[in-house]
XYZ file of C-alpha atoms in Angstrom:
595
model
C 20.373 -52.883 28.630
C 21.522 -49.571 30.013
C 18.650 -48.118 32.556
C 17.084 -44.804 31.528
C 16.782 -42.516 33.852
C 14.338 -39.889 32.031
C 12.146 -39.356 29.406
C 10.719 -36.418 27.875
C 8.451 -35.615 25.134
C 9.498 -32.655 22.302
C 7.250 -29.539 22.640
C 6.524 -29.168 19.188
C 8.188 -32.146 17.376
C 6.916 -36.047 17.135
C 10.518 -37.164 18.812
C 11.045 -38.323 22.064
C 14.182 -37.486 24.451
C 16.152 -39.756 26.941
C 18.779 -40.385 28.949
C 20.658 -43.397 31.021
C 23.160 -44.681 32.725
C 25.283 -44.903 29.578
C 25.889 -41.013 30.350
C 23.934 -39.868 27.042
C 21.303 -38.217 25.339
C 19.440 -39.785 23.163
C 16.375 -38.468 20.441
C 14.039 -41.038 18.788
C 11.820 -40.604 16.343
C 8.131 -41.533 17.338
C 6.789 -42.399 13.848
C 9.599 -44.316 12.876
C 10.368 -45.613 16.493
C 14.101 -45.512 16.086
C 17.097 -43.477 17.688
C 17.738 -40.326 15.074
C 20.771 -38.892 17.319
C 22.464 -39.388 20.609
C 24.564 -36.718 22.737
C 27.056 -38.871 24.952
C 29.163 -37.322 27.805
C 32.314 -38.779 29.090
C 32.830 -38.562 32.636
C 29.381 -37.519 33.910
C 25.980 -38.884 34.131
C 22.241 -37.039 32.977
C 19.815 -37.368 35.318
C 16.880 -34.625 34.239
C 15.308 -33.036 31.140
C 13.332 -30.416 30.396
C 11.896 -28.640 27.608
C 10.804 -24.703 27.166
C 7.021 -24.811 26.359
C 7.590 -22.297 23.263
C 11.411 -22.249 22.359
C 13.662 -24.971 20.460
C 15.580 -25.072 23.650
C 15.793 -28.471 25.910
C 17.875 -28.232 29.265
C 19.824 -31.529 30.736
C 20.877 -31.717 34.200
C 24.029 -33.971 35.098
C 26.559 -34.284 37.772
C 28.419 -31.305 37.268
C 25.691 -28.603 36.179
C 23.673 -28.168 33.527
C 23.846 -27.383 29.486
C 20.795 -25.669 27.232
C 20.924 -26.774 24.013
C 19.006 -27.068 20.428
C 18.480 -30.030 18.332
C 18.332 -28.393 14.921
C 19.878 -25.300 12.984
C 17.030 -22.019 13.688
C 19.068 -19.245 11.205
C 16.802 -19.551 8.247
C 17.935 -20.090 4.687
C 16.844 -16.755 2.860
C 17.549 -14.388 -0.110
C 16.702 -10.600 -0.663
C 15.872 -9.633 -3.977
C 14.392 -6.278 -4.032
C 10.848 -6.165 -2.502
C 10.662 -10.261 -2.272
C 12.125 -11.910 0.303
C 13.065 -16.078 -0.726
C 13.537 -18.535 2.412
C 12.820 -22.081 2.909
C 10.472 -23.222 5.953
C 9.752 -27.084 6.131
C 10.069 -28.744 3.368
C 8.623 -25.814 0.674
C 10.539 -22.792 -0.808
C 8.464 -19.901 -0.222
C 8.416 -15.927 -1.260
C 7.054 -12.692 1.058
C 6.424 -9.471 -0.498
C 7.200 -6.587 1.852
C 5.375 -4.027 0.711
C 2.017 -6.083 1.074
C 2.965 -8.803 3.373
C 2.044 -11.271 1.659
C 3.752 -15.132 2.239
C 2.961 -17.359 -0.846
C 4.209 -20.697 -1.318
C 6.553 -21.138 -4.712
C 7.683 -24.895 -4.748
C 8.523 -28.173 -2.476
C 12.182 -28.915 -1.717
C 13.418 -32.036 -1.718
C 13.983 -34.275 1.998
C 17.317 -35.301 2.862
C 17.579 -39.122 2.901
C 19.599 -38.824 5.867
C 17.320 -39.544 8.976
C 19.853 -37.268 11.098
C 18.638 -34.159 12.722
C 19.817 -30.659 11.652
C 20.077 -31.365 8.065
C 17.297 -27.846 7.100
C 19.330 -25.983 4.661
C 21.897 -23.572 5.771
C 22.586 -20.669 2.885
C 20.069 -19.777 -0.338
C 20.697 -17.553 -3.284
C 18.254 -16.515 -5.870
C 19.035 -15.354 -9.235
C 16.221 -12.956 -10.586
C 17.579 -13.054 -14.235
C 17.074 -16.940 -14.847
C 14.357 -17.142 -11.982
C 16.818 -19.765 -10.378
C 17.707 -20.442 -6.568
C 20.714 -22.507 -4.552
C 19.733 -24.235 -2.128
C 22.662 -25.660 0.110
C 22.871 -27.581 2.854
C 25.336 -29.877 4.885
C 23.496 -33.014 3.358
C 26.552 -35.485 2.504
C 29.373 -33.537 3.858
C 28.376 -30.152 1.591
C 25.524 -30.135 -1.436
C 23.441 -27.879 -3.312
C 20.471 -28.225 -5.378
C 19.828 -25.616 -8.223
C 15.702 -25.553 -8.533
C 13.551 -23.023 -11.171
C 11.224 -21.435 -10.337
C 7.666 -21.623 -12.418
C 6.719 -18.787 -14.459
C 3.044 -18.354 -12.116
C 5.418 -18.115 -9.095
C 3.250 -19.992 -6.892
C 2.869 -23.940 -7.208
C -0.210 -25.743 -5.850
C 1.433 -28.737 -6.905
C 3.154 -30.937 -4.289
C 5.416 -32.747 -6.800
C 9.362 -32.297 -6.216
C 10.939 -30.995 -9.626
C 14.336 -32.851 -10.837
C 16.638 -30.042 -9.080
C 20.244 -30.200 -10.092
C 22.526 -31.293 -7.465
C 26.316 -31.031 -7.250
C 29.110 -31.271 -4.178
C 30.552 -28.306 -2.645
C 29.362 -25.921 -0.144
C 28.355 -22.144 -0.499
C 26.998 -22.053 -3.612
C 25.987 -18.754 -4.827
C 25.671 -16.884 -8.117
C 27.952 -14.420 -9.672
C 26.649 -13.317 -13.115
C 22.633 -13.845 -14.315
C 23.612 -17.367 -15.261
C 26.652 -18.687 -13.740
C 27.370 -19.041 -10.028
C 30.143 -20.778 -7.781
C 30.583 -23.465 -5.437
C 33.431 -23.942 -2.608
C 34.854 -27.166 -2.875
C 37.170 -28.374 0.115
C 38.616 -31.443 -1.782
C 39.912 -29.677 -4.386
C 42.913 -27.349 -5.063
C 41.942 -23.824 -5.134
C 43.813 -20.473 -4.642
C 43.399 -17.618 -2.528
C 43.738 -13.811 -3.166
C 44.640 -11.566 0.038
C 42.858 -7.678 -0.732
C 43.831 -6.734 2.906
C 43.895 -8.004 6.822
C 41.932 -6.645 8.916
C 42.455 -7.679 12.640
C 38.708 -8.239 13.821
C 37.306 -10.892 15.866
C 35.534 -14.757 14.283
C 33.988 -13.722 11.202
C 31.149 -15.813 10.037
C 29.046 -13.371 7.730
C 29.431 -10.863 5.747
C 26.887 -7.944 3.972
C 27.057 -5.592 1.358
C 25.418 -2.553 1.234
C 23.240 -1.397 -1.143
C 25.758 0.623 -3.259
C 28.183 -2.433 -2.784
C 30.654 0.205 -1.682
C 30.897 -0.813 2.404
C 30.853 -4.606 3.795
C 29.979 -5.622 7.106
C 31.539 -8.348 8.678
C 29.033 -10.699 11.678
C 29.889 -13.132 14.332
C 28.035 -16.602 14.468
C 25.117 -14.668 16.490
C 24.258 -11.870 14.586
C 22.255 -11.026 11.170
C 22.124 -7.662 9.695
C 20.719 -5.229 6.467
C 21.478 -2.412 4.902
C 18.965 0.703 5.287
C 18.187 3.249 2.405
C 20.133 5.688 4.451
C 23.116 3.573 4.278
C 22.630 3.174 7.844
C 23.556 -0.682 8.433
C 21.297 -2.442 11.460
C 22.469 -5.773 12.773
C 20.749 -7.818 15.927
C 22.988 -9.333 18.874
C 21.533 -11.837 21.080
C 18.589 -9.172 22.578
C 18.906 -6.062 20.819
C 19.078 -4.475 17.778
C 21.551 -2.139 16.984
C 22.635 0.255 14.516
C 25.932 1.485 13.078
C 26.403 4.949 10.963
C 29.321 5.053 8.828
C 31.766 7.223 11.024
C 31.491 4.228 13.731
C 29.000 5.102 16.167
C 26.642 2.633 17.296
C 23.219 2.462 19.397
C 20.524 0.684 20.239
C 17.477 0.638 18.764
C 15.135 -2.016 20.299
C 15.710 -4.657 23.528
C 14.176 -8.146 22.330
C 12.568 -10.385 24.350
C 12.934 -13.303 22.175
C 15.621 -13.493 19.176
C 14.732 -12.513 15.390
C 16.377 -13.188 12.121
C 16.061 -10.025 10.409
C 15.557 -9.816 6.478
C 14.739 -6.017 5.279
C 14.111 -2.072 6.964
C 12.158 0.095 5.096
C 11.339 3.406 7.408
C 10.482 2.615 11.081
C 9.558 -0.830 9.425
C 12.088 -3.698 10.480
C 10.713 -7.005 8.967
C 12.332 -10.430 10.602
C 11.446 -13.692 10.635
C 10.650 -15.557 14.533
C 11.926 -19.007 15.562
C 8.623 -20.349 14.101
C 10.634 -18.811 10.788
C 7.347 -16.567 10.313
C 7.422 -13.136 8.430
C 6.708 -10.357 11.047
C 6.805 -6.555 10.463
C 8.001 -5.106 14.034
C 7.687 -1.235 14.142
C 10.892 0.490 14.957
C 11.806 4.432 16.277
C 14.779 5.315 13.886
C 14.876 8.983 14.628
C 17.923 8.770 16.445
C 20.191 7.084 14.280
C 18.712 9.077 11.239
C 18.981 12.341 13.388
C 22.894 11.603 13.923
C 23.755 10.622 9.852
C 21.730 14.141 8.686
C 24.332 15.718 11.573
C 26.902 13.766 9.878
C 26.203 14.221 6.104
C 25.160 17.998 6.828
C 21.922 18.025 6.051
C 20.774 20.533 8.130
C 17.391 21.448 6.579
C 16.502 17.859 8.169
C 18.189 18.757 11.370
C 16.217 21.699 11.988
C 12.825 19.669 10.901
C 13.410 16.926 13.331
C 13.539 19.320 16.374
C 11.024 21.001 15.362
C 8.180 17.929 14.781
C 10.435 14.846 16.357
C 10.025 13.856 20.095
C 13.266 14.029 21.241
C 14.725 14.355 24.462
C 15.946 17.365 25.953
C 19.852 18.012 25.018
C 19.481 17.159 21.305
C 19.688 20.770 20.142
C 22.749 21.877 22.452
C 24.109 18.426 20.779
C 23.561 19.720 17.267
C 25.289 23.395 18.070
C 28.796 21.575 18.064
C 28.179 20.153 14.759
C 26.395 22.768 12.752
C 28.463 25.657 11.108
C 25.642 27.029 9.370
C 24.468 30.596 11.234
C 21.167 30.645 10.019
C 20.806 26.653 11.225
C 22.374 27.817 14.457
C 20.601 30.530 15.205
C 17.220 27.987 15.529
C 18.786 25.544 17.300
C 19.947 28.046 19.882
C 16.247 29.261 20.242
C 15.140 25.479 20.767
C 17.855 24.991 23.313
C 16.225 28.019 25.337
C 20.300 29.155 24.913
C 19.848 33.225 24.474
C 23.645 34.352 24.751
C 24.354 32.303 21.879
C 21.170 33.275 19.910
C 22.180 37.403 20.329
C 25.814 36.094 19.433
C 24.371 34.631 16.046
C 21.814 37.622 15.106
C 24.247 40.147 15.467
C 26.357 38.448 12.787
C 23.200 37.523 10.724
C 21.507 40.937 11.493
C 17.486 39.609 10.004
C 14.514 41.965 10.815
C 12.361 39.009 10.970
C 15.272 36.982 13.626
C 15.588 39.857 15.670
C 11.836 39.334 16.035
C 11.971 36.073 16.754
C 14.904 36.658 19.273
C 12.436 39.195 20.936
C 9.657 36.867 21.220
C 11.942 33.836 22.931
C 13.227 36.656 25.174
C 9.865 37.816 26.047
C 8.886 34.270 26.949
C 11.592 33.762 29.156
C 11.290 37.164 30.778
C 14.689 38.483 29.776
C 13.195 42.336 29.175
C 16.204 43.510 28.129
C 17.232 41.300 25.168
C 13.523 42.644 24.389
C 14.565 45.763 24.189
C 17.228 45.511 22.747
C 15.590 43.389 19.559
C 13.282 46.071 19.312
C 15.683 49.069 19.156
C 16.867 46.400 16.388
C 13.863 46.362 14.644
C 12.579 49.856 15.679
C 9.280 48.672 16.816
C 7.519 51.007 18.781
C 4.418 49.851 19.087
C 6.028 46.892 21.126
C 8.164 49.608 23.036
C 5.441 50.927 24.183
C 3.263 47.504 25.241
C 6.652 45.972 26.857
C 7.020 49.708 28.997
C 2.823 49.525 29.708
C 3.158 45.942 31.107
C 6.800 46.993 33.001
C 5.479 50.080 34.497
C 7.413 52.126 33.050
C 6.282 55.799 33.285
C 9.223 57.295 32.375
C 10.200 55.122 29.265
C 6.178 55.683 28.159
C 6.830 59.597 28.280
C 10.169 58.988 26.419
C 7.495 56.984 23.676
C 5.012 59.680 23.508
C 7.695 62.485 22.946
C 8.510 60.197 19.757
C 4.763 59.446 18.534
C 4.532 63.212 19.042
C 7.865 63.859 16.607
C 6.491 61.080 13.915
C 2.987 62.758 14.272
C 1.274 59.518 15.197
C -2.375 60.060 16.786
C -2.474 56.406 17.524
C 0.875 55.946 18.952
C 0.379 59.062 21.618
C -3.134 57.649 22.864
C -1.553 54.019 23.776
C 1.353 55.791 25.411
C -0.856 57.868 27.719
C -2.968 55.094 29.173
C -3.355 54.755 32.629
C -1.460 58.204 32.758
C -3.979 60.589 35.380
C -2.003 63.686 34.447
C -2.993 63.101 30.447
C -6.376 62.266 31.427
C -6.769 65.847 32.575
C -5.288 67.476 29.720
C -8.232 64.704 27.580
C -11.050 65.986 29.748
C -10.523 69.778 29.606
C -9.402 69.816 25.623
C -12.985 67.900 25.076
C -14.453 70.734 27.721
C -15.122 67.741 30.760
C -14.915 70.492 32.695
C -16.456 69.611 36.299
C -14.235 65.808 35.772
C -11.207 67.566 35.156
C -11.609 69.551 38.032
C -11.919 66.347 39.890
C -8.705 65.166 39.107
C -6.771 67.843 39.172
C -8.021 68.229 43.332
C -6.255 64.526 43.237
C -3.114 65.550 41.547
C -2.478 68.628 43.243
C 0.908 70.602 42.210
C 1.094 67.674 39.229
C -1.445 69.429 36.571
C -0.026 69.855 33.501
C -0.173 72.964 31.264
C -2.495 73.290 28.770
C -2.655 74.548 25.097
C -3.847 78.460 25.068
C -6.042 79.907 22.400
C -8.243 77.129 21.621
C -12.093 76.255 22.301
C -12.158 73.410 24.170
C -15.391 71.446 22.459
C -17.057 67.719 23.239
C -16.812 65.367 20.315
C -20.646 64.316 19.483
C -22.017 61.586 16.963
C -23.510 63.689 14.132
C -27.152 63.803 14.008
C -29.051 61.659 11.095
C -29.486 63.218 8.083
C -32.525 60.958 7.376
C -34.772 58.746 9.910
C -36.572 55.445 8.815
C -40.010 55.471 10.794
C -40.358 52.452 12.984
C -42.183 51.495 15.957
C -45.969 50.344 16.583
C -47.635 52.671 13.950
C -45.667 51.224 11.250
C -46.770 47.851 12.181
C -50.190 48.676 12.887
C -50.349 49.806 9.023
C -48.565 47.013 8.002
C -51.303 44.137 9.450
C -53.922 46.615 7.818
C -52.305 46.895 4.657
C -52.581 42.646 4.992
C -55.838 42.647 4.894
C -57.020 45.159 1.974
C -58.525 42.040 -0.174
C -60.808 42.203 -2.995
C -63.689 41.091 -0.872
C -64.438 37.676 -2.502
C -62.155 35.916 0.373
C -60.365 33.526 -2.373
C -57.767 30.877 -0.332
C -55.179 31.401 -2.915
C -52.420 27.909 -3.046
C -49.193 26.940 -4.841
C -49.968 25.234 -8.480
C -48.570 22.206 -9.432
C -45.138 22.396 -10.587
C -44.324 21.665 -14.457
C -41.715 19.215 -13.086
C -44.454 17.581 -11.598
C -47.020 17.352 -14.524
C -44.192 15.966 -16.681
C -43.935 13.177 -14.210
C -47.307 12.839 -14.157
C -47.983 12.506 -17.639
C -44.480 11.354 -19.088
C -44.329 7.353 -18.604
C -40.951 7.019 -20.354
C -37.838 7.598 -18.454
C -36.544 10.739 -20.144
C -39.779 12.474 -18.987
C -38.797 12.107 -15.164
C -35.105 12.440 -15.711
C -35.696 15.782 -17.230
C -37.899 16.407 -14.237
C -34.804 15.233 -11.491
C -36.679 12.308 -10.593
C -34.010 9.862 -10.929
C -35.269 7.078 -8.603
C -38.229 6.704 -10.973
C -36.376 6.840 -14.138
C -34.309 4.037 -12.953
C -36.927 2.092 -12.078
C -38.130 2.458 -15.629
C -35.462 1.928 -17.353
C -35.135 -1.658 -14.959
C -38.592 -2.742 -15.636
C -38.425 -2.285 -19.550
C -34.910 -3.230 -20.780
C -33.573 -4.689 -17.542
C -30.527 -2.122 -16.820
C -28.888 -2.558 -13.772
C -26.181 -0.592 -13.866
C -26.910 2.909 -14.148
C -23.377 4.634 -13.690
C -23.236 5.346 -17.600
C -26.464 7.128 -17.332
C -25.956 9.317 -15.038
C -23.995 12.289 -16.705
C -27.263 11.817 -19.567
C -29.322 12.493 -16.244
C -27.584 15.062 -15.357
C -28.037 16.947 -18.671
C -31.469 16.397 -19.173
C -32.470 17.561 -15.857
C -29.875 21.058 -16.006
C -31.222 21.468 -19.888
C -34.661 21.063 -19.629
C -34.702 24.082 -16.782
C -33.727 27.750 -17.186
C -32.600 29.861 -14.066
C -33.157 33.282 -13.627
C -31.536 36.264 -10.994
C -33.636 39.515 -11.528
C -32.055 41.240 -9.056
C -28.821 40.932 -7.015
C -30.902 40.063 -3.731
C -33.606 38.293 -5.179
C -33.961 34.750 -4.632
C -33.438 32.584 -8.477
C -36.516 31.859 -10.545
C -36.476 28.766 -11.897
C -38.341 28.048 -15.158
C -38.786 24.720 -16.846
C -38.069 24.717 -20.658
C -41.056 22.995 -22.026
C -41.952 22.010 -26.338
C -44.726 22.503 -28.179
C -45.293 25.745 -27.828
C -45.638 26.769 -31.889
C -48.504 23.941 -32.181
C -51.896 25.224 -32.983
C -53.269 22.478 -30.624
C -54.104 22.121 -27.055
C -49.892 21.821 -25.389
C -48.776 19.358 -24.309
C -46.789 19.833 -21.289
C -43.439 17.415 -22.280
C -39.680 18.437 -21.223
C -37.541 20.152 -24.427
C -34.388 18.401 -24.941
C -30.501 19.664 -24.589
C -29.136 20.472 -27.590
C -27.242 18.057 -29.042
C -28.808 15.567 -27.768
C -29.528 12.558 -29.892
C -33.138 12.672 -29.483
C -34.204 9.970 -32.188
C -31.719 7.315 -30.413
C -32.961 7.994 -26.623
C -36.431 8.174 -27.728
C -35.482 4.388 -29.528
C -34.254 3.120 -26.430
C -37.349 4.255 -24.476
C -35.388 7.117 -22.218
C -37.836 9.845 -23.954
């Protein structure tokens, strides 16, 4: 009897972990009470365990350091077959649906008999034509089991179909019907397309368009894109690759995932736990770089403009772009203005030399301003950029020019703030006595004047016509209220016809017609039990607008609204009922009691 030195219980497992003097590990099974594995070690002895609280990772402690190690395989068994995602978890085959997320449970899988750990299956395929998967595993050296899936896709039953099993390893299927199987004991050949010198290849993926293949390590799992961008993860991040070679990272992981599908800035993995989770990625980088690379520069321009990126991206993107236009806004959004008056001389735009002038006027660069609006020959921002410069001689330069183009407008904004034109304003408009004023300021600097005209003040003109108001028109007003016949009648609002066909109508058609739904409904529930009223309601709605006319006199006068009653040719006493639409099948709603 060999002494044991510690024992440990599993985490998450019904198995128990030891070790002793015979310098091993050893795992037993609690249910079953017997040894299920045992990890010896030749020259030194194990003297601790331990166990992470959420991982499948145990740590054992012996004379010459320590190892971390797993018990069982964690890199599920899964397929990818278009928006459905097949793995095995346990001891069931199960399916996830990406686009809603939902994890349904298809079928049970059959144990192994072996009562050795890491026997979970390794590789699956799934064959949408025949709704048939491979399942293989290293159970016997190398099997596979070939199971169907039921045509309801989801089995509530527990019971283990009669799978088909064979030998061989790496079973997967080639046509709709027909797969293959790698069998080690038997003769087989081997066809050489090309050598590559890369490192240990364990994996490989195709891409969508099966025109690229990506080879993987034992550590890493990868997908395809839709932008034929290919994403793999290492042991804590995930990566991407474009097709010219460059690489990046996309996300640092805490813990490792096993990742299945991308669809957007949605990556979709399974955990350790092998549970579906949808972890939300930023892909603007690596889909920023393949629109650089496949020239898509409408994109380019669109991601600057409504992407965060960092500073640097559009002086990044002027090395790569050839198109002017395309150029010409990245240079704005790189704040670069050499290069932006480089590109709009050669693209020569009225509406990019305005842009150019607003970026330069931002930046404070006056005279890239000016010179984009010599461009454009805008004067009306000449003379704005001179008025907030200062100017004075530039102004007088504008106003020589409004003069020439006979613009009344265009001389008055030029001679703001200008004393010396102020003068020559006051005396034209005869201000005599504050012209006089001024020119004692100026001194020597009065300007000459036009001779041989009347200088004059402009003036509103006067009305042509006055509406009386004030107190007398009010005081006739209130006495104007009260010229009554003498017989001081309290005259009120009548009853509205609506309202006397509620009133007297007790069928539902009556109040419908008057827009008293609530009581129509009620009606039509007490007397032939309707509950669901959404079919009535466009009849509502036309007895209600056809039973009342609507009338505009006048273009400001409120609408009149008149109800449309019947009976108006009988000799008798009316009586007040709502006339029906026409068209209308009055005989049937009157049957069913809505009249």
């Amino acid at each position: 009897m060999n002494k044991v030195l510690c024992v440990m219980f599993h985490a998450k497992q019904d198995i128990v972990l030891s070790n002793s003097d015979d310098k091993s590990i050893r795992v037993w099974d609690v249910t079953k009470r017997t040894c299920v594995q045992a990890f010896p070690r030749e020259h030194d002895w194990f003297w601790i365990l331990a166990s992470h609280p959420e991982m499948n990772l145990l740590a054992a402690g012996h004379d010459s350091g320590m190892i971390v190690f797993k018990l069982e395989r964690e890199r599920p068994a899964l397929s990818v077959n278009g928006d459905l995602l097949y793995n095995v978890k346990h001891r069931f085959l199960r399916f996830y649906e990406f686009s809603t997320q939902k994890d349904s449970q298809v079928i049970p899988i059959r144990r192994p008999c072996t009562t050795s750990l890491n026997q979970s299956p390794r590789t699956l395929s799934y064959s949408a034509a025949e709704n048939d998967v491979l399942v293989c595993s290293d159970v016997d050296g190398s099997s596979y089991e070939l199971y169907t899936i039921p045509k309801d896709s989801i089995s509530r039953d527990d019971t283990i179909q009669d799978a088909k099993r064979g030998v061989g390893g790496s079973a997967v299927f080639v046509t709709c019907n027909r797969f293959a199987v790698r069998q080690e004991q038997q003769s087989s050949q081997r066809f050489v397309r090309g050598d590559l010198q890369t490192p240990f290849i364990k994996y490989v993926v195709w891409s969508n368009d099966m025109e690229s293949i990506a080879s993987l390590n034992k550590h890493s799992i990868a997908t395809w894109d839709d932008n034929g961008v290919f994403v793999y993860k290492i042991l804590n991040h995930i990566k991407y690759c474009l097709p010219n070679g460059d690489s990046g990272i996309i996300k640092t992981l805490d813990v490792p995932i096993y990742i299945t599908e991308i669809s957007g800035n949605t990556l979709f993995c399974l955990d350790w736990d092998w549970k579906n989770r949808a972890v939300i990625i930023d892909a603007t980088e690596y889909v920023f770089k393949l629109s650089l690379l496949k020239k898509k520069y409408d994109q380019v321009i669109s991601f600057i403009r409504n992407s965060q990126l960092s500073e640097g991206f559009p002086e990044v993107a002027l090395h790569f772009v050839k198109d002017e236009r395309t150029r010409f806004y990245l240079a704005i959004e790189s704040v670069n203005i050499q290069i932006t008056v480089a590109l709009e001389n050669a693209i020569d735009e009225k509406d990019h030399w305005y842009r150019l002038g607003v970026e330069a006027l931002c930046q404070g660069n006056a005279g890239i301003v000016e010179y984009a609006y010599q461009r454009t020959k805008n004067f009306d921002r000449f003379s704005f950029l001179y008025l907030v410069m200062g100017n004075i001689c530039m102004l007088s330069k504008m106003l020589k020019i409004a003069g020439l183009k006979n613009d009344v407008m265009s001389q008055f904004r030029n001679v703001l703030y200008d004393c010396i034109w102020e003068v020559q304003s006051f005396t034209v408009h005869g201000l005599n006595d504050v012209a006089e004023q001024l020119e004692a300021k100026l001194g020597d600097n009065v300007p000459s004047f036009l001779q041989g005209k009347v200088p004059s003040l402009l003036m509103p003109p006067h009305p042509s016509y006055v509406v009386e108001t004030g107190s007398c028109v009010q005081e006739e007003d209130e006495e104007a209220a009260d010229a009554d016949w003498g017989k001081e009648l309290d005259i009120v609002d009548g009853m509205p016809v609506s309202q006397i066909w509620i009133q007297k109508s007790s069928l539902a058609g009556g109040n419908a017609a008057a827009g008293n739904f609530d009581s129509a409904m009620r009606l039509l529930s007490r007397k032939l039990g309707i509950q669901n009223f959404t079919p009535l309601k466009p009849m509502f709605l036309v007895l209600h607008a056809g039973s009342h006319s609507y009338l505009c006199p006048f273009c400001l006068s409120p609408i009149i609204i008149l109800a449309v009653e019947r009976g108006w040719s009988e000799t008798s006493s009316r009586n007040s009922k709502a006339r029906l639409q026409q068209g209308m099948p009055e005989t049937y709603i009157s049957e069913i009691g809505i009249l």
